[in-house]
Short mmCIF file of C-alpha atoms and ligand atoms in Angstrom, two decimals:
data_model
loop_
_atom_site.label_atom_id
_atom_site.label_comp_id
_atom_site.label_asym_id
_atom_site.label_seq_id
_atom_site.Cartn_x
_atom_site.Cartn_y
_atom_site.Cartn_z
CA UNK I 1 -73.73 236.70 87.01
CA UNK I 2 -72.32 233.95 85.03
CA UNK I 3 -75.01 232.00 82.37
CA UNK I 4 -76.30 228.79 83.42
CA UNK I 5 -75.46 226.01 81.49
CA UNK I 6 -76.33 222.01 81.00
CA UNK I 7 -73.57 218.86 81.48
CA UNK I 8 -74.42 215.42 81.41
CA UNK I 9 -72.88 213.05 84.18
CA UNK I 10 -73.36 209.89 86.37
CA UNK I 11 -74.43 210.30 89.69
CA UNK I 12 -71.70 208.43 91.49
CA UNK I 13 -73.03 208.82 95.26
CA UNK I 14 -75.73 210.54 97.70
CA UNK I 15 -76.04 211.78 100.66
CA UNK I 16 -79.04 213.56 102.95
CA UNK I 17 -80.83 215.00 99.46
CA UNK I 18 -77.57 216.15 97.14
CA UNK I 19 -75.54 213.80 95.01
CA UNK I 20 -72.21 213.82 93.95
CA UNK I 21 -72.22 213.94 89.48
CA UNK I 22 -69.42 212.74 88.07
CA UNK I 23 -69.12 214.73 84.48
CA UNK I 24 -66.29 215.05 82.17
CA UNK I 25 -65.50 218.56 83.91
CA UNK I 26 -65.31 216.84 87.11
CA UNK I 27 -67.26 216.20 89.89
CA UNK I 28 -70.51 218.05 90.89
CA UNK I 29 -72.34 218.36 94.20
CA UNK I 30 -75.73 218.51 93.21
CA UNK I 31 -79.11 218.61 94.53
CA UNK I 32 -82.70 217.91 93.09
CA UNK I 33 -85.26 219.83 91.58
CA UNK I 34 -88.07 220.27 93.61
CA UNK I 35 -90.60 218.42 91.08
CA UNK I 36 -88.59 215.40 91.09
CA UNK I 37 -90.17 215.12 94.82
CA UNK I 38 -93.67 214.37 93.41
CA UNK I 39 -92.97 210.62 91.84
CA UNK I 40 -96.05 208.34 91.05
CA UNK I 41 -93.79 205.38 91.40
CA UNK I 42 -93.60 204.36 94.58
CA UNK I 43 -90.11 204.89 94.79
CA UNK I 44 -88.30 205.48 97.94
CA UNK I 45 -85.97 208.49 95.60
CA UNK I 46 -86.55 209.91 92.29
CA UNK I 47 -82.57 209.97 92.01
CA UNK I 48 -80.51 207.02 92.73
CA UNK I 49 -76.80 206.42 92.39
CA UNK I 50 -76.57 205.09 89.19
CA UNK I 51 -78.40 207.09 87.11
CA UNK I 52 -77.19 209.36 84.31
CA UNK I 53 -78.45 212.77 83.88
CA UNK I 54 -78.17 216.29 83.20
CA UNK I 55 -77.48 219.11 85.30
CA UNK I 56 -77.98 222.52 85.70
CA UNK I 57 -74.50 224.57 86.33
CA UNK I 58 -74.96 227.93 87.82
CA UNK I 59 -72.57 228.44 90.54
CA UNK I 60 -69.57 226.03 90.21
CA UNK I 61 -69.18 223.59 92.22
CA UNK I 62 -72.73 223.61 92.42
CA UNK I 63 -75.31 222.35 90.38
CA UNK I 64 -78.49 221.20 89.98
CA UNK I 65 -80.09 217.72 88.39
CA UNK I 66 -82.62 218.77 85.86
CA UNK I 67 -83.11 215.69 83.84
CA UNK I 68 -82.58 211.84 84.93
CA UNK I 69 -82.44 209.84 82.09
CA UNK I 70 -84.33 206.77 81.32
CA UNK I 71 -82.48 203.46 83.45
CA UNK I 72 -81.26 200.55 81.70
CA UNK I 73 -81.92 197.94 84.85
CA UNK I 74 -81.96 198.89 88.25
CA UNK I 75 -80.79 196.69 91.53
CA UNK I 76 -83.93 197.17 93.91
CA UNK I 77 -85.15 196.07 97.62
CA UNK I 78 -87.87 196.88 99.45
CA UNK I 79 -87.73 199.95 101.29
CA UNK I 80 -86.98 199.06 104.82
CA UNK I 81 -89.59 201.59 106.65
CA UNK I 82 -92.36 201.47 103.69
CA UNK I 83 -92.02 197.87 102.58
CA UNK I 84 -94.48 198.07 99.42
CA UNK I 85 -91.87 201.20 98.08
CA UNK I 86 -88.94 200.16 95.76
CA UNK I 87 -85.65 201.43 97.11
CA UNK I 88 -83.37 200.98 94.23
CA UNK I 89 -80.17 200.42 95.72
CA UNK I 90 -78.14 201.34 91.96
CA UNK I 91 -79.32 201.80 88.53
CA UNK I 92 -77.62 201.12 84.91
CA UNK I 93 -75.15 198.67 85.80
CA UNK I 94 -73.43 196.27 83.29
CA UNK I 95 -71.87 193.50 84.58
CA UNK I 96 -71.75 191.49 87.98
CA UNK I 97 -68.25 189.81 88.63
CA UNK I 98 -68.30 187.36 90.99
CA UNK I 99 -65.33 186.56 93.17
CA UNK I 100 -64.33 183.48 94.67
CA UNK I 101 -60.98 181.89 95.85
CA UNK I 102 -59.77 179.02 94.70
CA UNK I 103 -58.33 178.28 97.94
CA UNK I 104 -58.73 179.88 101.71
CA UNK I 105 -61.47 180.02 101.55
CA UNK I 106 -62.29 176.85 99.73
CA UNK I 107 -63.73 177.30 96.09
CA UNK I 108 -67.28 176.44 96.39
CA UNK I 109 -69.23 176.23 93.10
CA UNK I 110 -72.53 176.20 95.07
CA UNK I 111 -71.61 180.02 96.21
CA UNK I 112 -70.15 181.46 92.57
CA UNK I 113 -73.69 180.01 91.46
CA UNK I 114 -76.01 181.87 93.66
CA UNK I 115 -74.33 184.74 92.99
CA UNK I 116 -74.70 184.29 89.05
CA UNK I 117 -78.46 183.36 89.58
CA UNK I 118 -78.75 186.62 91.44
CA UNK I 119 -77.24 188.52 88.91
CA UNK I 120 -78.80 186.82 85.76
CA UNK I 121 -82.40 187.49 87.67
CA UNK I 122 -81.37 191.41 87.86
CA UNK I 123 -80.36 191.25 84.57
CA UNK I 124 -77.11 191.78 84.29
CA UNK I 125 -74.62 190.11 82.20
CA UNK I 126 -72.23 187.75 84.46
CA UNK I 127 -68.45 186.61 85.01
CA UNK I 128 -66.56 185.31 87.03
CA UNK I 129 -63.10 186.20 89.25
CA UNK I 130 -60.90 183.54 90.76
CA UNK I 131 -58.51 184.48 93.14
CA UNK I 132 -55.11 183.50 94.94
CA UNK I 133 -54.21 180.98 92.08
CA UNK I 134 -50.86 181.61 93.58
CA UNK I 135 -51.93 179.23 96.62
CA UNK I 136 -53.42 176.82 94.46
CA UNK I 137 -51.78 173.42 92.97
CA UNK I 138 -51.10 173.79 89.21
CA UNK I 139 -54.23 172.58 87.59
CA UNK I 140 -56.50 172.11 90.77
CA UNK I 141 -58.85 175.00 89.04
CA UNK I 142 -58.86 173.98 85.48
CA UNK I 143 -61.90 172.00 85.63
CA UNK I 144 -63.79 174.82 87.15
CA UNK I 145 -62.71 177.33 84.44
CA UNK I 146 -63.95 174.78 82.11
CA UNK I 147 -67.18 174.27 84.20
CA UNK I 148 -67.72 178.18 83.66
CA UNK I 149 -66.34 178.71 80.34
CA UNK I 150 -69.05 175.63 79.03
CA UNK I 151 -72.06 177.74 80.18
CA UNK I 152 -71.01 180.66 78.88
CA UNK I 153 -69.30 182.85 81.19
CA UNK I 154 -65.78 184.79 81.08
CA UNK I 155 -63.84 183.58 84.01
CA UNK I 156 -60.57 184.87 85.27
CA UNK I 157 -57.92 183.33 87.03
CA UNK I 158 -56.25 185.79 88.94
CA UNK I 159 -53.36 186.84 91.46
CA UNK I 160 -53.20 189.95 93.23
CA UNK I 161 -50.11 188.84 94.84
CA UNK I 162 -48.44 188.46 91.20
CA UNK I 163 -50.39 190.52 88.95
CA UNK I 164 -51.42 187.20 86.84
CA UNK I 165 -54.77 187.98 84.88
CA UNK I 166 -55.12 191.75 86.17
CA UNK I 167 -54.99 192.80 82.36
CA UNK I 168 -57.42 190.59 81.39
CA UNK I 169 -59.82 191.77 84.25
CA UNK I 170 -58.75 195.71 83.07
CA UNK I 171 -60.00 194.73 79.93
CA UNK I 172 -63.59 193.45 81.04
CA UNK I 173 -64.13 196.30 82.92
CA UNK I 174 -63.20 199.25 81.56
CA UNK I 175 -65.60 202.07 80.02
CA UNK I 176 -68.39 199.73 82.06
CA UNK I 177 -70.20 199.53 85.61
CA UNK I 178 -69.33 196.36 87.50
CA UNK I 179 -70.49 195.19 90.47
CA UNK I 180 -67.89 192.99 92.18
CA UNK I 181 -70.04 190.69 94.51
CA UNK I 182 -67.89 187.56 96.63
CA UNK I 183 -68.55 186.88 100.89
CA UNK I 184 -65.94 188.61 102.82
CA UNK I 185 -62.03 186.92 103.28
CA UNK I 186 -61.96 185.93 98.89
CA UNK I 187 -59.53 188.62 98.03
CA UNK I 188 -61.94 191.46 96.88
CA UNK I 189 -60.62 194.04 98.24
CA UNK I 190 -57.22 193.25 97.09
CA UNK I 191 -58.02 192.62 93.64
CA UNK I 192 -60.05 195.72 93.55
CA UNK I 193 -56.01 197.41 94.64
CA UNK I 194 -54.37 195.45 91.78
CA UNK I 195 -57.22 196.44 89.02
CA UNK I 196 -56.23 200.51 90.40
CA UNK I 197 -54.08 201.37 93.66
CA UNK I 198 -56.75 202.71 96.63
CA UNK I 199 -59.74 201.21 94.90
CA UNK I 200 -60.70 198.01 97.49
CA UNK I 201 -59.46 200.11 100.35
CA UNK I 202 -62.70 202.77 99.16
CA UNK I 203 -65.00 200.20 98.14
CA UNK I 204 -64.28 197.92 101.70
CA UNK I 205 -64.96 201.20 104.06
CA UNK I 206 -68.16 201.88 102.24
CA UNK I 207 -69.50 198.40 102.70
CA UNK I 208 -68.29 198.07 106.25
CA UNK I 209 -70.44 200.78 106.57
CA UNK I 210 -73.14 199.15 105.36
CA UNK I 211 -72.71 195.57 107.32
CA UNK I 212 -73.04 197.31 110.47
CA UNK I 213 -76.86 196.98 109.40
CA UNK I 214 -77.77 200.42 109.39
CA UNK I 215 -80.30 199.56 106.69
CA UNK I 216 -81.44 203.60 105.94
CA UNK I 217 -78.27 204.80 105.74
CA UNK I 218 -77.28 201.99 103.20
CA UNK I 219 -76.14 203.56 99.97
CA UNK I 220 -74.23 202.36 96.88
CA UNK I 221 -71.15 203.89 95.69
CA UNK I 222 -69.31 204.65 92.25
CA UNK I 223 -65.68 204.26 92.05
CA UNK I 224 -64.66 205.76 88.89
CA UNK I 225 -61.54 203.92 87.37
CA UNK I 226 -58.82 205.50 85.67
CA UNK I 227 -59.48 203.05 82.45
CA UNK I 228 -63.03 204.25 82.38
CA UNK I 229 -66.06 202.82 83.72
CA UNK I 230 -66.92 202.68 87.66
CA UNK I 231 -66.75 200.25 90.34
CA UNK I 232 -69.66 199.44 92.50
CA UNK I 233 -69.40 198.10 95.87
CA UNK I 234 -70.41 195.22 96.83
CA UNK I 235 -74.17 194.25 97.76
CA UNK I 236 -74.80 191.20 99.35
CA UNK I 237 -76.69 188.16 97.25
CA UNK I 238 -80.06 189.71 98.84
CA UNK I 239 -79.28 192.87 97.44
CA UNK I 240 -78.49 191.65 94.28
CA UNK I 241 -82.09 190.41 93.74
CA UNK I 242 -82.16 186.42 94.86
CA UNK I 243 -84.91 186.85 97.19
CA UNK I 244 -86.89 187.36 94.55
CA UNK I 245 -85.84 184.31 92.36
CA UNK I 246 -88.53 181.36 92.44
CA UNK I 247 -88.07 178.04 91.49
CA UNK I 248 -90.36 178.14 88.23
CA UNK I 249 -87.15 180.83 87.39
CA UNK I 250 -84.91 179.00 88.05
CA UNK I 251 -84.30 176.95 84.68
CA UNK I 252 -84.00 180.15 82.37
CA UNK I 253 -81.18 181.71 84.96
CA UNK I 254 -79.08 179.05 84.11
CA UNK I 255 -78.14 180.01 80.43
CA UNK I 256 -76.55 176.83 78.88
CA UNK I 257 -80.00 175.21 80.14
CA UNK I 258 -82.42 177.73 77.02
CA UNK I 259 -81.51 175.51 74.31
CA UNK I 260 -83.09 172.81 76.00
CA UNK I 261 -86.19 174.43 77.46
CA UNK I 262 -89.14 173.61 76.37
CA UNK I 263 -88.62 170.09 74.98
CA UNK I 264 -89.09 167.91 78.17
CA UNK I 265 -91.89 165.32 77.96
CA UNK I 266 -94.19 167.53 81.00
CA UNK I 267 -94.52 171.03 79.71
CA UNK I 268 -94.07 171.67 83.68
CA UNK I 269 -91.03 169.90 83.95
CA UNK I 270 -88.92 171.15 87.00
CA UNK I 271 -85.55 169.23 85.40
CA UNK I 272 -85.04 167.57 88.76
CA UNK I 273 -85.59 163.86 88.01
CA UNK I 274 -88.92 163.74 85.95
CA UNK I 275 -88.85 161.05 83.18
CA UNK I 276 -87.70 162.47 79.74
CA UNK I 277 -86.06 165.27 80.81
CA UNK I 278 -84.38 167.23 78.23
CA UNK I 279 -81.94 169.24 80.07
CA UNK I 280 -81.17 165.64 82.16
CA UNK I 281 -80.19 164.28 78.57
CA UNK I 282 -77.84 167.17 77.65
CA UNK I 283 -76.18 166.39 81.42
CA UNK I 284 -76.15 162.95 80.01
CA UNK I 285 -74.74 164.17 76.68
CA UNK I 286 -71.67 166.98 78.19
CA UNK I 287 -73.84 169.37 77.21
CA UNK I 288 -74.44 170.65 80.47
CA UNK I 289 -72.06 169.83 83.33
CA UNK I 290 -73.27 167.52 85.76
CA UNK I 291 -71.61 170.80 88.77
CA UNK I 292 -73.90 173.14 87.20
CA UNK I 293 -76.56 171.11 87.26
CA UNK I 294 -76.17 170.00 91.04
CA UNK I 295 -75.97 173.27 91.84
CA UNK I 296 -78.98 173.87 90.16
CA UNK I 297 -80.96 171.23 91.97
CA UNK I 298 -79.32 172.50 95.31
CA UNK I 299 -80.35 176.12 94.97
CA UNK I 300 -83.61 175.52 93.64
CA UNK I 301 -84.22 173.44 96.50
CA UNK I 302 -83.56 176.03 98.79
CA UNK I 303 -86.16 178.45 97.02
CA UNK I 304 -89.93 179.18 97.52
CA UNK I 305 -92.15 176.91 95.46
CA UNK I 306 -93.17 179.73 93.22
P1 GDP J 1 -61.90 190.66 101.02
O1 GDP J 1 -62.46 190.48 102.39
O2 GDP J 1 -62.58 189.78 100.02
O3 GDP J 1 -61.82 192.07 100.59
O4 GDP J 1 -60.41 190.05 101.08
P2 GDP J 1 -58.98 190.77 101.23
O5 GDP J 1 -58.57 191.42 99.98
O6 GDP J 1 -58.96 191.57 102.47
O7 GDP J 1 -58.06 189.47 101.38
C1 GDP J 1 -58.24 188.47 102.37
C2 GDP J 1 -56.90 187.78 102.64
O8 GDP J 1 -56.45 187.08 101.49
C3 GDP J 1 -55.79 188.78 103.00
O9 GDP J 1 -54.99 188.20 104.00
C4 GDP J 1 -55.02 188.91 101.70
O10 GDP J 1 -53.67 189.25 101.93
C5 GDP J 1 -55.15 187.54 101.09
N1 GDP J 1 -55.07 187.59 99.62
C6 GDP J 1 -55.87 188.31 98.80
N2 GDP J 1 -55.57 188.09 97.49
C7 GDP J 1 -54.54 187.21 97.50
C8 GDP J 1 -53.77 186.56 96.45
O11 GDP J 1 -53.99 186.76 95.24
N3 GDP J 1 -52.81 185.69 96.85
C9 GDP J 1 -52.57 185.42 98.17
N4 GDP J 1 -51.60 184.54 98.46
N5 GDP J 1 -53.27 185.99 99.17
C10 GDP J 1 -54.24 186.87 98.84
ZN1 ZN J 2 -86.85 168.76 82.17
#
């Protein structure tokens, strides 16, 4: 009988009640110890893909999860047969990258930013992909990498066609978990194939899977990239956390507006026209850009009054 012994991993996917670890020896099909069952929280699973932890190696490949270490930031929704349980969709995720087209589809900043409110209300730090700047007119995009690039965001203009800016995007992902969130026809999945051959052809049958709306099957995957780090398909905005955003939020999930916060003549200022508005006067100054701050106005308006 050989000895059992510990390994710490990344649970990459799941499936019935095992997972699948991803470890430095390999991959792992795991399941749960039993007292994992018994969670206070109301949590739909005490293991979610995501999550790093240790396992328990008796019989190679099998194993079992002993320890799940504490998460960083989780994606959550409520759980579609208990509503008042959290399902958390993926834990311990770094980044979102948002990807848009600069052309077929049209680039629409209104989209890129309901995406980055999404992901700066889950917490997660933001960027930004273009795509097919080898369909665009020379300079028809600058503007918008300077829109992004003022309020603080990496953008990258990108060609999967060409390979233009596929280093660049290697570079912000590896050794990291990224979400790559964009609406269907942007160039996703291809960019996905130029970042690592066979990558947007995984990540596109997983979440075809999970747009034929077969909620409790719906599950998160890992892609593990050759650079290091993992890819996560692609939730929806929803997913991501923007049904939860109100409009008393708003302000703070648009970063280049902090500085200003707080110094607007009404303490309750909603920065949509009052008098003596301080994040109106840095729009006023170039401070802001006057496309964030439309888009602002247009996705607040389009929120709950909190
Ligand atoms: P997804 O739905 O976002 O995964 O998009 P796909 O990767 O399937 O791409 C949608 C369409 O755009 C396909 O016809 C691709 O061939 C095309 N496409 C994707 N990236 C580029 C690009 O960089 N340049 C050009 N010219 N076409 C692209
Ligand atoms: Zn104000």
């Amino acid at each position: 009988m050989t000895e059992e012994r510990s390994l710490d991993g990344r649970v990459i996917k799941s499936y019935g009640n095992r997972f699948i670890v991803s470890t430095a020896e390999g991959m792992f099909d795991c399941t749960m110890r039993g007292k994992f069952r018994l969670s206070e929280a109301k949590e739909s699973s005490p293991v979610v893909v995501g999550d790093r932890v240790t396992i328990s190696i008796d019989e190679p490949p099998n194993a079992v999860i002993s320890l799940v270490h504490e998460r960083t930031n989780k994606l959550s929704r409520p759980d579609v047969l208990k509503s008042d349980w959290e399902q958390i969709l993926v834990a311990n995720c770094d980044q979102l990258v948002v990807v848009a087209s600069v052309t077929r589809p049209k680039l629409k900043l209104g989209t890129i930013d309901r995406f980055l409110v999404a992901g700066e209300a889950a917490g997660l730090a933001c960027a930004v992909a273009l795509t097919k700047i080898d369909l665009a007119k020379p300079g028809s995009y600058d503007r918008t990498v300077e829109v992004y690039r003022s309020a603080g965001y990496s953008i990258i203009p990108t060609c999967a066609v060409d390979g233009r800016g596929i280093e660049e995007l290697r570079g912000l992902v590896s050794d990291k978990t990224s979400i790559f969130s964009g609406h269907s026809g942007v160039g996703k999945s291809s960019l996905l194939n130029a970042l690592e051959p066979g990558l947007g052809l995984r990540t596109k049958i997983v979440s075809e899977a999970t747009n034929r709306g077969q909620h409790t099957t719906t599950h998160i995957e890992l892609h593990p990239l050759s650079i290091g780090g993992f890819i996560a398909d692609t939730p929806g905005i929803r997913s991501i956390g923007l049904w939860k955003v109100t409009t008393e939020d708003m302000p703070n999930l648009y970063p280049e507006f902090r500085p200003f916060l707080g110094q607007c003549r009404f303490h309750n200022c909603l920065h949509a026209g009052e008098p003596n508005c301080r994040v109106k006067q840095a729009v006023d100054e170039g401070a802001i850009t006057p496309e964030r701050y439309e888009t602002y106005l247009r996705i607040r308006s389009t929120l709950d009054e909190d």
